[in-house]
mmCIF file of C-alpha atoms and ligand atoms in Angstrom:
data_model
loop_
_atom_site.group_PDB
_atom_site.id
_atom_site.type_symbol
_atom_site.label_atom_id
_atom_site.label_comp_id
_atom_site.label_asym_id
_atom_site.label_seq_id
_atom_site.Cartn_x
_atom_site.Cartn_y
_atom_site.Cartn_z
ATOM 1 C CA MET A 1 114.305 214.709 -61.676
ATOM 2 C CA LYS A 2 116.041 213.326 -64.915
ATOM 3 C CA ILE A 3 114.922 213.116 -68.130
ATOM 4 C CA TYR A 4 116.605 210.753 -71.360
ATOM 5 C CA VAL A 5 115.742 212.669 -73.916
ATOM 6 C CA ASP A 6 116.220 209.577 -75.871
ATOM 7 C CA LYS A 7 113.650 207.923 -73.922
ATOM 8 C CA ILE A 8 110.925 210.256 -74.485
ATOM 9 C CA PRO A 9 108.332 208.560 -76.927
ATOM 10 C CA ASN A 10 106.912 210.268 -79.814
ATOM 11 C CA GLY A 11 103.574 210.587 -77.707
ATOM 12 C CA GLY A 12 104.765 211.807 -75.122
ATOM 13 C CA LEU A 13 106.062 210.844 -71.909
ATOM 14 C CA GLU A 14 104.724 210.593 -67.961
ATOM 15 C CA LEU A 15 106.985 210.741 -65.211
ATOM 16 C CA ASN A 16 105.927 210.458 -61.432
ATOM 17 C CA GLU A 17 108.535 210.493 -58.709
ATOM 18 C CA LYS A 18 109.493 211.269 -54.926
ATOM 19 C CA ILE A 19 111.823 213.504 -54.044
ATOM 20 C CA GLU A 20 113.589 214.184 -50.728
ATOM 21 C CA PRO A 21 113.316 217.632 -50.128
ATOM 22 C CA GLY A 22 116.916 217.806 -49.132
ATOM 23 C CA LEU A 23 117.555 216.520 -52.598
ATOM 24 C CA LEU A 24 116.814 220.232 -53.744
ATOM 25 C CA SER A 25 118.766 221.430 -51.145
ATOM 26 C CA LEU A 26 116.439 223.853 -49.516
ATOM 27 C CA ASP A 27 117.488 223.435 -45.751
ATOM 28 C CA GLU A 28 119.033 225.990 -46.194
ATOM 29 C CA HIS A 29 116.625 227.733 -46.517
ATOM 30 C CA THR A 30 115.031 227.519 -42.831
ATOM 31 C CA VAL A 31 111.913 229.297 -43.668
ATOM 32 C CA VAL A 32 110.890 225.817 -45.866
ATOM 33 C CA ASN A 33 109.777 222.685 -44.122
ATOM 34 C CA PHE A 34 108.972 219.636 -46.093
ATOM 35 C CA ILE A 35 107.955 217.423 -44.100
ATOM 36 C CA LYS A 36 107.534 214.507 -46.490
ATOM 37 C CA PRO A 37 108.724 213.994 -49.716
ATOM 38 C CA ILE A 38 107.874 216.139 -52.403
ATOM 39 C CA ASP A 39 105.751 214.820 -55.542
ATOM 40 C CA VAL A 40 106.397 215.059 -58.673
ATOM 41 C CA LYS A 41 104.308 214.534 -61.787
ATOM 42 C CA ALA A 42 105.572 215.757 -64.997
ATOM 43 C CA ASN A 43 104.682 215.489 -68.775
ATOM 44 C CA VAL A 44 106.901 215.568 -71.360
ATOM 45 C CA MET A 45 106.997 216.375 -74.528
ATOM 46 C CA LYS A 46 109.117 216.587 -77.790
ATOM 47 C CA THR A 47 109.101 218.647 -80.433
ATOM 48 C CA GLY A 48 112.383 218.856 -82.105
ATOM 49 C CA ALA A 49 115.168 220.652 -80.524
ATOM 50 C CA GLU A 50 112.709 221.231 -77.145
ATOM 51 C CA ILE A 51 110.600 219.661 -74.844
ATOM 52 C CA PHE A 52 108.146 220.792 -72.934
ATOM 53 C CA VAL A 53 107.342 219.720 -69.486
ATOM 54 C CA ASP A 54 104.047 220.164 -67.590
ATOM 55 C CA VAL A 55 105.211 220.080 -63.767
ATOM 56 C CA LEU A 56 102.681 219.640 -60.567
ATOM 57 C CA LEU A 57 104.085 219.809 -57.594
ATOM 58 C CA GLU A 58 102.351 218.674 -53.772
ATOM 59 C CA ALA A 59 104.293 218.499 -50.690
ATOM 60 C CA PRO A 60 103.311 218.558 -47.534
ATOM 61 C CA VAL A 61 104.358 221.604 -45.823
ATOM 62 C CA GLU A 62 104.977 222.253 -42.230
ATOM 63 C CA TYR A 63 104.277 225.736 -41.730
ATOM 64 C CA THR A 64 104.736 228.009 -38.000
ATOM 65 C CA CYS A 65 102.246 230.882 -38.018
ATOM 66 C CA VAL A 66 104.056 234.381 -37.233
ATOM 67 C CA LYS A 67 101.243 235.097 -34.231
ATOM 68 C CA CYS A 68 101.281 232.168 -32.077
ATOM 69 C CA LEU A 69 103.633 230.193 -33.584
ATOM 70 C CA SER A 70 102.063 227.274 -33.807
ATOM 71 C CA LYS A 71 102.658 224.827 -36.014
ATOM 72 C CA PHE A 72 100.273 223.430 -38.476
ATOM 73 C CA GLU A 73 100.385 221.200 -41.643
ATOM 74 C CA TYR A 74 99.027 222.193 -45.103
ATOM 75 C CA ILE A 75 100.341 220.867 -48.324
ATOM 76 C CA PHE A 76 101.547 222.654 -50.753
ATOM 77 C CA ARG A 77 100.905 222.556 -54.905
ATOM 78 C CA LYS A 78 101.814 224.836 -57.593
ATOM 79 C CA LYS A 79 101.735 224.082 -61.669
ATOM 80 C CA PHE A 80 104.170 225.191 -64.128
ATOM 81 C CA ASP A 81 105.585 224.766 -67.335
ATOM 82 C CA ILE A 82 109.302 224.175 -68.372
ATOM 83 C CA VAL A 83 110.932 224.307 -71.839
ATOM 84 C CA ARG A 84 113.984 223.366 -72.402
ATOM 85 C CA GLU A 85 116.205 223.312 -75.320
ATOM 86 C CA ILE A 86 117.874 220.190 -75.800
ATOM 87 C CA ARG A 87 121.070 217.834 -77.489
ATOM 88 C CA PRO A 88 120.687 214.400 -78.897
ATOM 89 C CA ALA A 89 120.908 211.392 -75.698
ATOM 90 C CA GLU A 90 120.844 214.908 -73.411
ATOM 91 C CA ILE A 91 120.072 214.233 -69.256
ATOM 92 C CA VAL A 92 118.075 216.804 -68.392
ATOM 93 C CA GLU A 93 117.941 217.831 -64.614
ATOM 94 C CA LEU A 94 114.880 219.762 -63.665
ATOM 95 C CA ASP A 95 116.111 219.762 -59.919
ATOM 96 C CA ASP A 96 117.210 223.361 -60.409
ATOM 97 C CA GLU A 97 113.546 225.068 -61.936
ATOM 98 C CA ILE A 98 111.879 222.470 -59.258
ATOM 99 C CA ARG A 99 114.023 224.716 -56.895
ATOM 100 C CA GLN A 100 113.131 227.816 -57.685
ATOM 101 C CA GLU A 101 109.463 227.636 -58.166
ATOM 102 C CA ILE A 102 108.993 226.502 -54.808
ATOM 103 C CA ILE A 103 111.631 228.761 -54.043
ATOM 104 C CA VAL A 104 109.336 231.943 -55.791
ATOM 105 C CA ASP A 105 105.900 230.226 -54.014
ATOM 106 C CA TYR A 106 106.860 229.645 -50.725
ATOM 107 C CA PRO A 107 104.724 232.131 -48.485
ATOM 108 C CA MET A 108 107.056 233.488 -46.144
ATOM 109 C CA LYS A 109 104.171 234.992 -43.626
ATOM 110 C CA VAL A 110 101.409 232.951 -42.559
ATOM 111 C CA ILE A 111 99.473 232.856 -40.256
ATOM 112 C CA CYS A 112 97.032 229.997 -38.782
ATOM 113 C CA LYS A 113 93.819 231.167 -39.438
ATOM 114 C CA ALA A 114 92.615 234.588 -40.229
ATOM 115 C CA GLU A 115 91.135 235.506 -36.515
ATOM 116 C CA CYS A 116 94.245 234.067 -34.548
ATOM 117 C CA LYS A 117 94.660 236.070 -31.309
ATOM 118 C CA GLY A 118 98.338 235.554 -30.828
ATOM 119 C CA LEU A 119 100.384 235.107 -28.354
ATOM 120 C CA CYS A 120 100.494 237.327 -25.257
ATOM 121 C CA PRO A 121 103.261 239.801 -25.341
ATOM 122 C CA ASN A 122 103.267 240.437 -21.340
ATOM 123 C CA CYS A 123 103.072 235.702 -20.644
ATOM 124 C CA GLY A 124 103.753 234.108 -24.023
ATOM 125 C CA GLN A 125 100.576 232.067 -23.667
ATOM 126 C CA ASN A 126 98.576 231.482 -26.757
ATOM 127 C CA LEU A 127 95.200 233.598 -26.933
ATOM 128 C CA ASN A 128 93.441 230.789 -29.017
ATOM 129 C CA ILE A 129 93.563 227.918 -26.166
ATOM 130 C CA GLY A 130 92.288 230.542 -23.729
ATOM 131 C CA GLU A 131 92.664 234.349 -21.730
ATOM 132 C CA CYS A 132 95.735 234.131 -19.336
ATOM 133 C CA ASP A 133 96.187 235.770 -15.901
ATOM 134 C CA CYS A 134 97.768 239.405 -17.254
ATOM 135 C CA LYS A 135 94.479 241.205 -19.025
ATOM 136 C CA SER A 136 93.955 243.485 -17.067
ATOM 137 C CA GLU A 137 97.690 244.488 -17.899
ATOM 138 C CA ARG A 138 98.261 244.222 -21.161
ATOM 139 C CA PRO A 139 98.464 247.316 -23.688
HETATM 140 ZN ZN1 ZN B 1 98.448 231.765 -35.205
HETATM 141 ZN ZN1 ZN B 2 99.242 236.863 -20.281
#
């Protein structure tokens, strides 16, 4: 997301952009699995030598449950502020900040539901779907 400092009116500027996850190089972090563009809403205010940016991120993400390995969709949502010193006519690039904020808050271990039964260690059956035949052999 780029902000043209010269184009921020006195009353502030509202931006609404879709950022392709690839543009944020999030794919290097294999745990981050955005399935659609990230919706970024920003409110930009300029005061003298600084800009204040209120950012709201929203993106559907595909998680993999660490217990049963099933995939499920979830909306990743985060609100944060950015304060930046600016020079006249500068073009401020916010992608780095946005990337950092996502990585900091992205959950590493998710389970699909609190009562997830996981997989049978013996045959790999997803026990949320049904019991397997090796029930008696399970420790
Ligand atoms: Zn699960
Ligand atoms: Zn089993």
